[in-house]
């Protein structure tokens, strides 16, 4: 792998794993007040489309990165919806 | 453009524009309590790496999508840092 590929791999790693601290933050504090439901709705739809795009092209890096991000973003969306309903 | 390219364009549009409602949510409510600073730190670094990757490959769609996302994610990160400091 050349250095450009490594930059791409590091980029995919960061934008995928970034959602782990957000999931942990919600589980630890239960606070979702500042989180925009609109953001996670649009973002989760976008990641699902990226996954479909990767599957259509049989591109494993796109499938892997977006498959993991989809699970994490769906978890944030689900937890946020759940907590916002509880707080009403 | 074929239908697969359109799916990719829609995916890029969603994952880029998703941060607009988050920026508006913070500006409107001033509430950033539920937002993970760790998430936005890692995510912003990842988007910056995607931008460098796009520039290295001279890939305009990657440059455009990540250039805009970088501005939006940096705005969320900056606002969250600022508000969390104020609330201390």
mmCIF file with all atom_site columns, C-alpha atoms in Angstrom:
data_model
loop_
_atom_site.group_PDB
_atom_site.id
_atom_site.type_symbol
_atom_site.label_atom_id
_atom_site.label_alt_id
_atom_site.label_comp_id
_atom_site.label_asym_id
_atom_site.label_entity_id
_atom_site.label_seq_id
_atom_site.pdbx_PDB_ins_code
_atom_site.Cartn_x
_atom_site.Cartn_y
_atom_site.Cartn_z
_atom_site.occupancy
_atom_site.B_iso_or_equiv
_atom_site.pdbx_formal_charge
_atom_site.auth_seq_id
_atom_site.auth_comp_id
_atom_site.auth_asym_id
_atom_site.auth_atom_id
_atom_site.pdbx_PDB_model_num
ATOM 1   C CA . UNK A 1 1  ? 0.000   0.000  0.000   1.00 0.00 ? 1  UNK A CA 1
ATOM 2   C CA . UNK A 1 2  ? 1.333   3.469  -0.853  1.00 0.00 ? 2  UNK A CA 1
ATOM 3   C CA . UNK A 1 3  ? 1.200   6.499  1.453   1.00 0.00 ? 3  UNK A CA 1
ATOM 4   C CA . UNK A 1 4  ? -1.951  7.891  -0.195  1.00 0.00 ? 4  UNK A CA 1
ATOM 5   C CA . UNK A 1 5  ? -3.785  4.610  0.515   1.00 0.00 ? 5  UNK A CA 1
ATOM 6   C CA . UNK A 1 6  ? -2.664  4.794  4.150   1.00 0.00 ? 6  UNK A CA 1
ATOM 7   C CA . UNK A 1 7  ? -4.106  8.331  4.415   1.00 0.00 ? 7  UNK A CA 1
ATOM 8   C CA . UNK A 1 8  ? -7.416  6.996  3.011   1.00 0.00 ? 8  UNK A CA 1
ATOM 9   C CA . UNK A 1 9  ? -7.386  4.079  5.472   1.00 0.00 ? 9  UNK A CA 1
ATOM 10  C CA . UNK A 1 10 ? -6.677  6.440  8.408   1.00 0.00 ? 10 UNK A CA 1
ATOM 11  C CA . UNK A 1 11 ? -9.469  8.753  7.183   1.00 0.00 ? 11 UNK A CA 1
ATOM 12  C CA . UNK A 1 12 ? -11.980 5.858  6.980   1.00 0.00 ? 12 UNK A CA 1
ATOM 13  C CA . UNK A 1 13 ? -10.889 4.613  10.419  1.00 0.00 ? 13 UNK A CA 1
ATOM 14  C CA . UNK A 1 14 ? -11.441 8.052  12.022  1.00 0.00 ? 14 UNK A CA 1
ATOM 15  C CA . UNK A 1 15 ? -14.821 8.855  10.399  1.00 0.00 ? 15 UNK A CA 1
ATOM 16  C CA . UNK A 1 16 ? -16.079 5.355  11.303  1.00 0.00 ? 16 UNK A CA 1
ATOM 17  C CA . UNK A 1 17 ? -14.782 5.064  14.890  1.00 0.00 ? 17 UNK A CA 1
ATOM 18  C CA . UNK A 1 18 ? -15.711 8.677  15.754  1.00 0.00 ? 18 UNK A CA 1
ATOM 19  C CA . UNK A 1 19 ? -19.240 7.535  16.637  1.00 0.00 ? 19 UNK A CA 1
ATOM 20  C CA . UNK A 1 20 ? -18.027 5.157  19.378  1.00 0.00 ? 20 UNK A CA 1
ATOM 21  C CA . UNK A 1 21 ? -17.403 7.999  21.915  1.00 0.00 ? 21 UNK A CA 1
ATOM 22  C CA . UNK A 1 22 ? -20.844 9.457  21.042  1.00 0.00 ? 22 UNK A CA 1
ATOM 23  C CA . UNK A 1 23 ? -22.567 6.119  21.780  1.00 0.00 ? 23 UNK A CA 1
ATOM 24  C CA . UNK A 1 24 ? -20.598 5.776  25.059  1.00 0.00 ? 24 UNK A CA 1
ATOM 25  C CA . UNK A 1 25 ? -21.388 9.407  25.999  1.00 0.00 ? 25 UNK A CA 1
ATOM 26  C CA . UNK A 1 26 ? -25.142 8.771  25.667  1.00 0.00 ? 26 UNK A CA 1
ATOM 27  C CA . UNK A 1 27 ? -24.964 5.444  27.540  1.00 0.00 ? 27 UNK A CA 1
ATOM 28  C CA . UNK A 1 28 ? -22.943 7.046  30.374  1.00 0.00 ? 28 UNK A CA 1
ATOM 29  C CA . UNK A 1 29 ? -24.832 10.345 30.793  1.00 0.00 ? 29 UNK A CA 1
ATOM 30  C CA . UNK A 1 30 ? -28.243 9.568  29.257  1.00 0.00 ? 30 UNK A CA 1
ATOM 31  C CA . UNK A 1 31 ? -28.167 13.160 27.990  1.00 0.00 ? 31 UNK A CA 1
ATOM 32  C CA . UNK A 1 32 ? -29.142 13.698 24.335  1.00 0.00 ? 32 UNK A CA 1
ATOM 33  C CA . UNK A 1 33 ? -30.519 17.249 24.582  1.00 0.00 ? 33 UNK A CA 1
ATOM 34  C CA . UNK A 1 34 ? -27.938 18.903 22.351  1.00 0.00 ? 34 UNK A CA 1
ATOM 35  C CA . UNK A 1 35 ? -28.073 16.201 19.684  1.00 0.00 ? 35 UNK A CA 1
ATOM 36  C CA . UNK A 1 36 ? -29.991 17.035 16.502  1.00 0.00 ? 36 UNK A CA 1
ATOM 37  C CA . UNK A 1 37 ? -32.404 14.261 15.452  1.00 0.00 ? 37 UNK A CA 1
ATOM 38  C CA . UNK A 1 38 ? -32.475 15.854 11.989  1.00 0.00 ? 38 UNK A CA 1
ATOM 39  C CA . UNK A 1 39 ? -28.715 15.425 11.703  1.00 0.00 ? 39 UNK A CA 1
ATOM 40  C CA . UNK A 1 40 ? -28.738 11.715 12.625  1.00 0.00 ? 40 UNK A CA 1
ATOM 41  C CA . UNK A 1 41 ? -31.786 11.009 10.427  1.00 0.00 ? 41 UNK A CA 1
ATOM 42  C CA . UNK A 1 42 ? -30.142 12.504 7.324   1.00 0.00 ? 42 UNK A CA 1
ATOM 43  C CA . UNK A 1 43 ? -26.695 11.112 8.203   1.00 0.00 ? 43 UNK A CA 1
ATOM 44  C CA . UNK A 1 44 ? -27.977 7.547  8.755   1.00 0.00 ? 44 UNK A CA 1
ATOM 45  C CA . UNK A 1 45 ? -29.862 7.688  5.430   1.00 0.00 ? 45 UNK A CA 1
ATOM 46  C CA . UNK A 1 46 ? -26.660 8.938  3.750   1.00 0.00 ? 46 UNK A CA 1
ATOM 47  C CA . UNK A 1 47 ? -24.540 6.119  5.224   1.00 0.00 ? 47 UNK A CA 1
ATOM 48  C CA . UNK A 1 48 ? -27.188 3.564  4.115   1.00 0.00 ? 48 UNK A CA 1
ATOM 49  C CA . UNK A 1 49 ? -26.933 5.004  0.574   1.00 0.00 ? 49 UNK A CA 1
ATOM 50  C CA . UNK A 1 50 ? -23.096 4.759  0.752   1.00 0.00 ? 50 UNK A CA 1
ATOM 51  C CA . UNK A 1 51 ? -23.492 1.087  1.748   1.00 0.00 ? 51 UNK A CA 1
ATOM 52  C CA . UNK A 1 52 ? -25.848 0.435  -1.218  1.00 0.00 ? 52 UNK A CA 1
ATOM 53  C CA . UNK A 1 53 ? -23.336 2.274  -3.462  1.00 0.00 ? 53 UNK A CA 1
ATOM 54  C CA . UNK A 1 54 ? -20.482 0.070  -2.163  1.00 0.00 ? 54 UNK A CA 1
ATOM 55  C CA . UNK A 1 55 ? -22.551 -3.112 -2.639  1.00 0.00 ? 55 UNK A CA 1
ATOM 56  C CA . UNK A 1 56 ? -23.471 -2.041 -6.203  1.00 0.00 ? 56 UNK A CA 1
ATOM 57  C CA . UNK A 1 57 ? -19.760 -1.533 -6.993  1.00 0.00 ? 57 UNK A CA 1
ATOM 58  C CA . UNK A 1 58 ? -18.635 -4.583 -4.906  1.00 0.00 ? 58 UNK A CA 1
ATOM 59  C CA . UNK A 1 59 ? -16.153 -2.187 -3.243  1.00 0.00 ? 59 UNK A CA 1
ATOM 60  C CA . UNK A 1 60 ? -15.110 -3.854 0.041   1.00 0.00 ? 60 UNK A CA 1
ATOM 61  C CA . UNK A 1 61 ? -13.579 -0.767 1.775   1.00 0.00 ? 61 UNK A CA 1
ATOM 62  C CA . UNK A 1 62 ? -16.783 1.272  1.122   1.00 0.00 ? 62 UNK A CA 1
ATOM 63  C CA . UNK A 1 63 ? -18.960 -1.674 2.285   1.00 0.00 ? 63 UNK A CA 1
ATOM 64  C CA . UNK A 1 64 ? -16.921 -2.273 5.465   1.00 0.00 ? 64 UNK A CA 1
ATOM 65  C CA . UNK A 1 65 ? -16.507 1.373  6.542   1.00 0.00 ? 65 UNK A CA 1
ATOM 66  C CA . UNK A 1 66 ? -20.150 2.242  5.913   1.00 0.00 ? 66 UNK A CA 1
ATOM 67  C CA . UNK A 1 67 ? -21.514 -1.022 7.327   1.00 0.00 ? 67 UNK A CA 1
ATOM 68  C CA . UNK A 1 68 ? -19.832 -0.274 10.673  1.00 0.00 ? 68 UNK A CA 1
ATOM 69  C CA . UNK A 1 69 ? -20.747 3.441  10.561  1.00 0.00 ? 69 UNK A CA 1
ATOM 70  C CA . UNK A 1 70 ? -24.372 2.496  9.783   1.00 0.00 ? 70 UNK A CA 1
ATOM 71  C CA . UNK A 1 71 ? -24.577 0.336  12.925  1.00 0.00 ? 71 UNK A CA 1
ATOM 72  C CA . UNK A 1 72 ? -23.047 3.103  15.087  1.00 0.00 ? 72 UNK A CA 1
ATOM 73  C CA . UNK A 1 73 ? -25.124 5.961  13.568  1.00 0.00 ? 73 UNK A CA 1
ATOM 74  C CA . UNK A 1 74 ? -28.324 3.866  13.889  1.00 0.00 ? 74 UNK A CA 1
ATOM 75  C CA . UNK A 1 75 ? -27.441 3.243  17.556  1.00 0.00 ? 75 UNK A CA 1
ATOM 76  C CA . UNK A 1 76 ? -27.004 7.006  18.191  1.00 0.00 ? 76 UNK A CA 1
ATOM 77  C CA . UNK A 1 77 ? -30.281 7.732  16.319  1.00 0.00 ? 77 UNK A CA 1
ATOM 78  C CA . UNK A 1 78 ? -32.188 5.024  18.221  1.00 0.00 ? 78 UNK A CA 1
ATOM 79  C CA . UNK A 1 79 ? -30.816 6.043  21.649  1.00 0.00 ? 79 UNK A CA 1
ATOM 80  C CA . UNK A 1 80 ? -31.520 9.743  20.924  1.00 0.00 ? 80 UNK A CA 1
ATOM 81  C CA . UNK A 1 81 ? -35.125 9.010  19.863  1.00 0.00 ? 81 UNK A CA 1
ATOM 82  C CA . UNK A 1 82 ? -35.641 6.796  22.929  1.00 0.00 ? 82 UNK A CA 1
ATOM 83  C CA . UNK A 1 83 ? -34.186 9.295  25.423  1.00 0.00 ? 83 UNK A CA 1
ATOM 84  C CA . UNK A 1 84 ? -35.988 12.314 23.891  1.00 0.00 ? 84 UNK A CA 1
ATOM 85  C CA . UNK A 1 85 ? -39.307 10.431 24.240  1.00 0.00 ? 85 UNK A CA 1
ATOM 86  C CA . UNK A 1 86 ? -38.515 9.540  27.874  1.00 0.00 ? 86 UNK A CA 1
ATOM 87  C CA . UNK A 1 87 ? -37.686 13.201 28.661  1.00 0.00 ? 87 UNK A CA 1
ATOM 88  C CA . UNK A 1 88 ? -41.042 14.498 27.301  1.00 0.00 ? 88 UNK A CA 1
ATOM 89  C CA . UNK B 2 1  ? -24.432 9.528  -15.107 1.00 0.00 ? 1  UNK B CA 1
ATOM 90  C CA . UNK B 2 2  ? -25.729 5.998  -14.382 1.00 0.00 ? 2  UNK B CA 1
ATOM 91  C CA . UNK B 2 3  ? -27.997 5.059  -11.466 1.00 0.00 ? 3  UNK B CA 1
ATOM 92  C CA . UNK B 2 4  ? -25.072 3.879  -9.275  1.00 0.00 ? 4  UNK B CA 1
ATOM 93  C CA . UNK B 2 5  ? -23.412 7.300  -9.637  1.00 0.00 ? 5  UNK B CA 1
ATOM 94  C CA . UNK B 2 6  ? -26.698 8.971  -8.641  1.00 0.00 ? 6  UNK B CA 1
ATOM 95  C CA . UNK B 2 7  ? -26.831 6.812  -5.480  1.00 0.00 ? 7  UNK B CA 1
ATOM 96  C CA . UNK B 2 8  ? -23.253 7.900  -4.669  1.00 0.00 ? 8  UNK B CA 1
ATOM 97  C CA . UNK B 2 9  ? -24.159 11.564 -5.261  1.00 0.00 ? 9  UNK B CA 1
ATOM 98  C CA . UNK B 2 10 ? -27.252 11.262 -3.014  1.00 0.00 ? 10 UNK B CA 1
ATOM 99  C CA . UNK B 2 11 ? -25.117 9.527  -0.351  1.00 0.00 ? 11 UNK B CA 1
ATOM 100 C CA . UNK B 2 12 ? -22.488 12.305 -0.451  1.00 0.00 ? 12 UNK B CA 1
ATOM 101 C CA . UNK B 2 13 ? -25.217 14.976 -0.350  1.00 0.00 ? 13 UNK B CA 1
ATOM 102 C CA . UNK B 2 14 ? -26.828 13.396 2.777   1.00 0.00 ? 14 UNK B CA 1
ATOM 103 C CA . UNK B 2 15 ? -23.638 12.759 4.770   1.00 0.00 ? 15 UNK B CA 1
ATOM 104 C CA . UNK B 2 16 ? -22.423 16.319 3.970   1.00 0.00 ? 16 UNK B CA 1
ATOM 105 C CA . UNK B 2 17 ? -25.656 18.271 4.590   1.00 0.00 ? 17 UNK B CA 1
ATOM 106 C CA . UNK B 2 18 ? -26.573 16.264 7.711   1.00 0.00 ? 18 UNK B CA 1
ATOM 107 C CA . UNK B 2 19 ? -24.415 18.600 9.823   1.00 0.00 ? 19 UNK B CA 1
ATOM 108 C CA . UNK B 2 20 ? -26.451 21.703 8.871   1.00 0.00 ? 20 UNK B CA 1
ATOM 109 C CA . UNK B 2 21 ? -29.361 20.818 11.270  1.00 0.00 ? 21 UNK B CA 1
ATOM 110 C CA . UNK B 2 22 ? -26.784 20.125 14.044  1.00 0.00 ? 22 UNK B CA 1
ATOM 111 C CA . UNK B 2 23 ? -25.198 23.578 13.579  1.00 0.00 ? 23 UNK B CA 1
ATOM 112 C CA . UNK B 2 24 ? -28.677 25.217 13.542  1.00 0.00 ? 24 UNK B CA 1
ATOM 113 C CA . UNK B 2 25 ? -29.731 23.194 16.631  1.00 0.00 ? 25 UNK B CA 1
ATOM 114 C CA . UNK B 2 26 ? -26.760 24.502 18.640  1.00 0.00 ? 26 UNK B CA 1
ATOM 115 C CA . UNK B 2 27 ? -27.240 28.098 17.426  1.00 0.00 ? 27 UNK B CA 1
ATOM 116 C CA . UNK B 2 28 ? -30.975 27.967 18.304  1.00 0.00 ? 28 UNK B CA 1
ATOM 117 C CA . UNK B 2 29 ? -30.836 26.200 21.673  1.00 0.00 ? 29 UNK B CA 1
ATOM 118 C CA . UNK B 2 30 ? -27.250 26.820 22.842  1.00 0.00 ? 30 UNK B CA 1
ATOM 119 C CA . UNK B 2 31 ? -27.408 23.281 24.282  1.00 0.00 ? 31 UNK B CA 1
ATOM 120 C CA . UNK B 2 32 ? -24.421 21.025 23.581  1.00 0.00 ? 32 UNK B CA 1
ATOM 121 C CA . UNK B 2 33 ? -24.595 18.816 26.695  1.00 0.00 ? 33 UNK B CA 1
ATOM 122 C CA . UNK B 2 34 ? -25.324 15.539 24.905  1.00 0.00 ? 34 UNK B CA 1
ATOM 123 C CA . UNK B 2 35 ? -22.700 16.111 22.208  1.00 0.00 ? 35 UNK B CA 1
ATOM 124 C CA . UNK B 2 36 ? -19.459 14.125 22.527  1.00 0.00 ? 36 UNK B CA 1
ATOM 125 C CA . UNK B 2 37 ? -16.348 16.288 22.076  1.00 0.00 ? 37 UNK B CA 1
ATOM 126 C CA . UNK B 2 38 ? -14.395 13.070 21.438  1.00 0.00 ? 38 UNK B CA 1
ATOM 127 C CA . UNK B 2 39 ? -16.668 12.228 18.528  1.00 0.00 ? 39 UNK B CA 1
ATOM 128 C CA . UNK B 2 40 ? -16.297 15.607 16.823  1.00 0.00 ? 40 UNK B CA 1
ATOM 129 C CA . UNK B 2 41 ? -12.525 15.704 17.447  1.00 0.00 ? 41 UNK B CA 1
ATOM 130 C CA . UNK B 2 42 ? -11.971 12.301 15.784  1.00 0.00 ? 42 UNK B CA 1
ATOM 131 C CA . UNK B 2 43 ? -14.573 12.942 13.070  1.00 0.00 ? 43 UNK B CA 1
ATOM 132 C CA . UNK B 2 44 ? -13.103 16.347 12.112  1.00 0.00 ? 44 UNK B CA 1
ATOM 133 C CA . UNK B 2 45 ? -9.598  14.810 11.925  1.00 0.00 ? 45 UNK B CA 1
ATOM 134 C CA . UNK B 2 46 ? -11.013 12.022 9.721   1.00 0.00 ? 46 UNK B CA 1
ATOM 135 C CA . UNK B 2 47 ? -12.706 14.465 7.340   1.00 0.00 ? 47 UNK B CA 1
ATOM 136 C CA . UNK B 2 48 ? -9.454  16.479 7.130   1.00 0.00 ? 48 UNK B CA 1
ATOM 137 C CA . UNK B 2 49 ? -7.621  13.242 6.188   1.00 0.00 ? 49 UNK B CA 1
ATOM 138 C CA . UNK B 2 50 ? -10.323 12.496 3.543   1.00 0.00 ? 50 UNK B CA 1
ATOM 139 C CA . UNK B 2 51 ? -9.741  16.000 2.127   1.00 0.00 ? 51 UNK B CA 1
ATOM 140 C CA . UNK B 2 52 ? -5.946  15.415 1.974   1.00 0.00 ? 52 UNK B CA 1
ATOM 141 C CA . UNK B 2 53 ? -6.653  12.024 0.323   1.00 0.00 ? 53 UNK B CA 1
ATOM 142 C CA . UNK B 2 54 ? -8.908  13.708 -2.272  1.00 0.00 ? 54 UNK B CA 1
ATOM 143 C CA . UNK B 2 55 ? -6.303  16.417 -2.956  1.00 0.00 ? 55 UNK B CA 1
ATOM 144 C CA . UNK B 2 56 ? -3.557  13.782 -3.345  1.00 0.00 ? 56 UNK B CA 1
ATOM 145 C CA . UNK B 2 57 ? -5.711  11.943 -5.915  1.00 0.00 ? 57 UNK B CA 1
ATOM 146 C CA . UNK B 2 58 ? -7.066  15.196 -7.485  1.00 0.00 ? 58 UNK B CA 1
ATOM 147 C CA . UNK B 2 59 ? -10.542 13.667 -7.004  1.00 0.00 ? 59 UNK B CA 1
ATOM 148 C CA . UNK B 2 60 ? -13.021 16.580 -7.181  1.00 0.00 ? 60 UNK B CA 1
ATOM 149 C CA . UNK B 2 61 ? -16.074 14.795 -5.619  1.00 0.00 ? 61 UNK B CA 1
ATOM 150 C CA . UNK B 2 62 ? -13.994 13.721 -2.571  1.00 0.00 ? 62 UNK B CA 1
ATOM 151 C CA . UNK B 2 63 ? -12.479 17.235 -2.282  1.00 0.00 ? 63 UNK B CA 1
ATOM 152 C CA . UNK B 2 64 ? -15.862 19.008 -2.553  1.00 0.00 ? 64 UNK B CA 1
ATOM 153 C CA . UNK B 2 65 ? -17.858 16.720 -0.228  1.00 0.00 ? 65 UNK B CA 1
ATOM 154 C CA . UNK B 2 66 ? -15.144 16.658 2.454   1.00 0.00 ? 66 UNK B CA 1
ATOM 155 C CA . UNK B 2 67 ? -14.278 20.357 2.090   1.00 0.00 ? 67 UNK B CA 1
ATOM 156 C CA . UNK B 2 68 ? -17.898 21.280 2.931   1.00 0.00 ? 68 UNK B CA 1
ATOM 157 C CA . UNK B 2 69 ? -18.197 18.605 5.667   1.00 0.00 ? 69 UNK B CA 1
ATOM 158 C CA . UNK B 2 70 ? -14.926 19.853 7.206   1.00 0.00 ? 70 UNK B CA 1
ATOM 159 C CA . UNK B 2 71 ? -16.321 23.398 7.505   1.00 0.00 ? 71 UNK B CA 1
ATOM 160 C CA . UNK B 2 72 ? -19.558 22.116 9.092   1.00 0.00 ? 72 UNK B CA 1
ATOM 161 C CA . UNK B 2 73 ? -17.876 19.601 11.456  1.00 0.00 ? 73 UNK B CA 1
ATOM 162 C CA . UNK B 2 74 ? -15.325 22.263 12.533  1.00 0.00 ? 74 UNK B CA 1
ATOM 163 C CA . UNK B 2 75 ? -18.221 24.638 13.251  1.00 0.00 ? 75 UNK B CA 1
ATOM 164 C CA . UNK B 2 76 ? -19.964 21.992 15.448  1.00 0.00 ? 76 UNK B CA 1
ATOM 165 C CA . UNK B 2 77 ? -16.646 21.245 17.213  1.00 0.00 ? 77 UNK B CA 1
ATOM 166 C CA . UNK B 2 78 ? -15.875 24.954 17.781  1.00 0.00 ? 78 UNK B CA 1
ATOM 167 C CA . UNK B 2 79 ? -19.401 25.772 19.033  1.00 0.00 ? 79 UNK B CA 1
ATOM 168 C CA . UNK B 2 80 ? -19.422 22.710 21.329  1.00 0.00 ? 80 UNK B CA 1
ATOM 169 C CA . UNK B 2 81 ? -16.025 23.617 22.837  1.00 0.00 ? 81 UNK B CA 1
ATOM 170 C CA . UNK B 2 82 ? -17.128 27.252 23.295  1.00 0.00 ? 82 UNK B CA 1
ATOM 171 C CA . UNK B 2 83 ? -20.485 26.380 24.930  1.00 0.00 ? 83 UNK B CA 1
ATOM 172 C CA . UNK B 2 84 ? -19.018 23.666 27.186  1.00 0.00 ? 84 UNK B CA 1
ATOM 173 C CA . UNK B 2 85 ? -16.438 26.195 28.460  1.00 0.00 ? 85 UNK B CA 1
ATOM 174 C CA . UNK B 2 86 ? -19.188 28.792 29.086  1.00 0.00 ? 86 UNK B CA 1
ATOM 175 C CA . UNK B 2 87 ? -21.283 26.237 31.020  1.00 0.00 ? 87 UNK B CA 1
ATOM 176 C CA . UNK B 2 88 ? -18.448 25.363 33.403  1.00 0.00 ? 88 UNK B CA 1
#
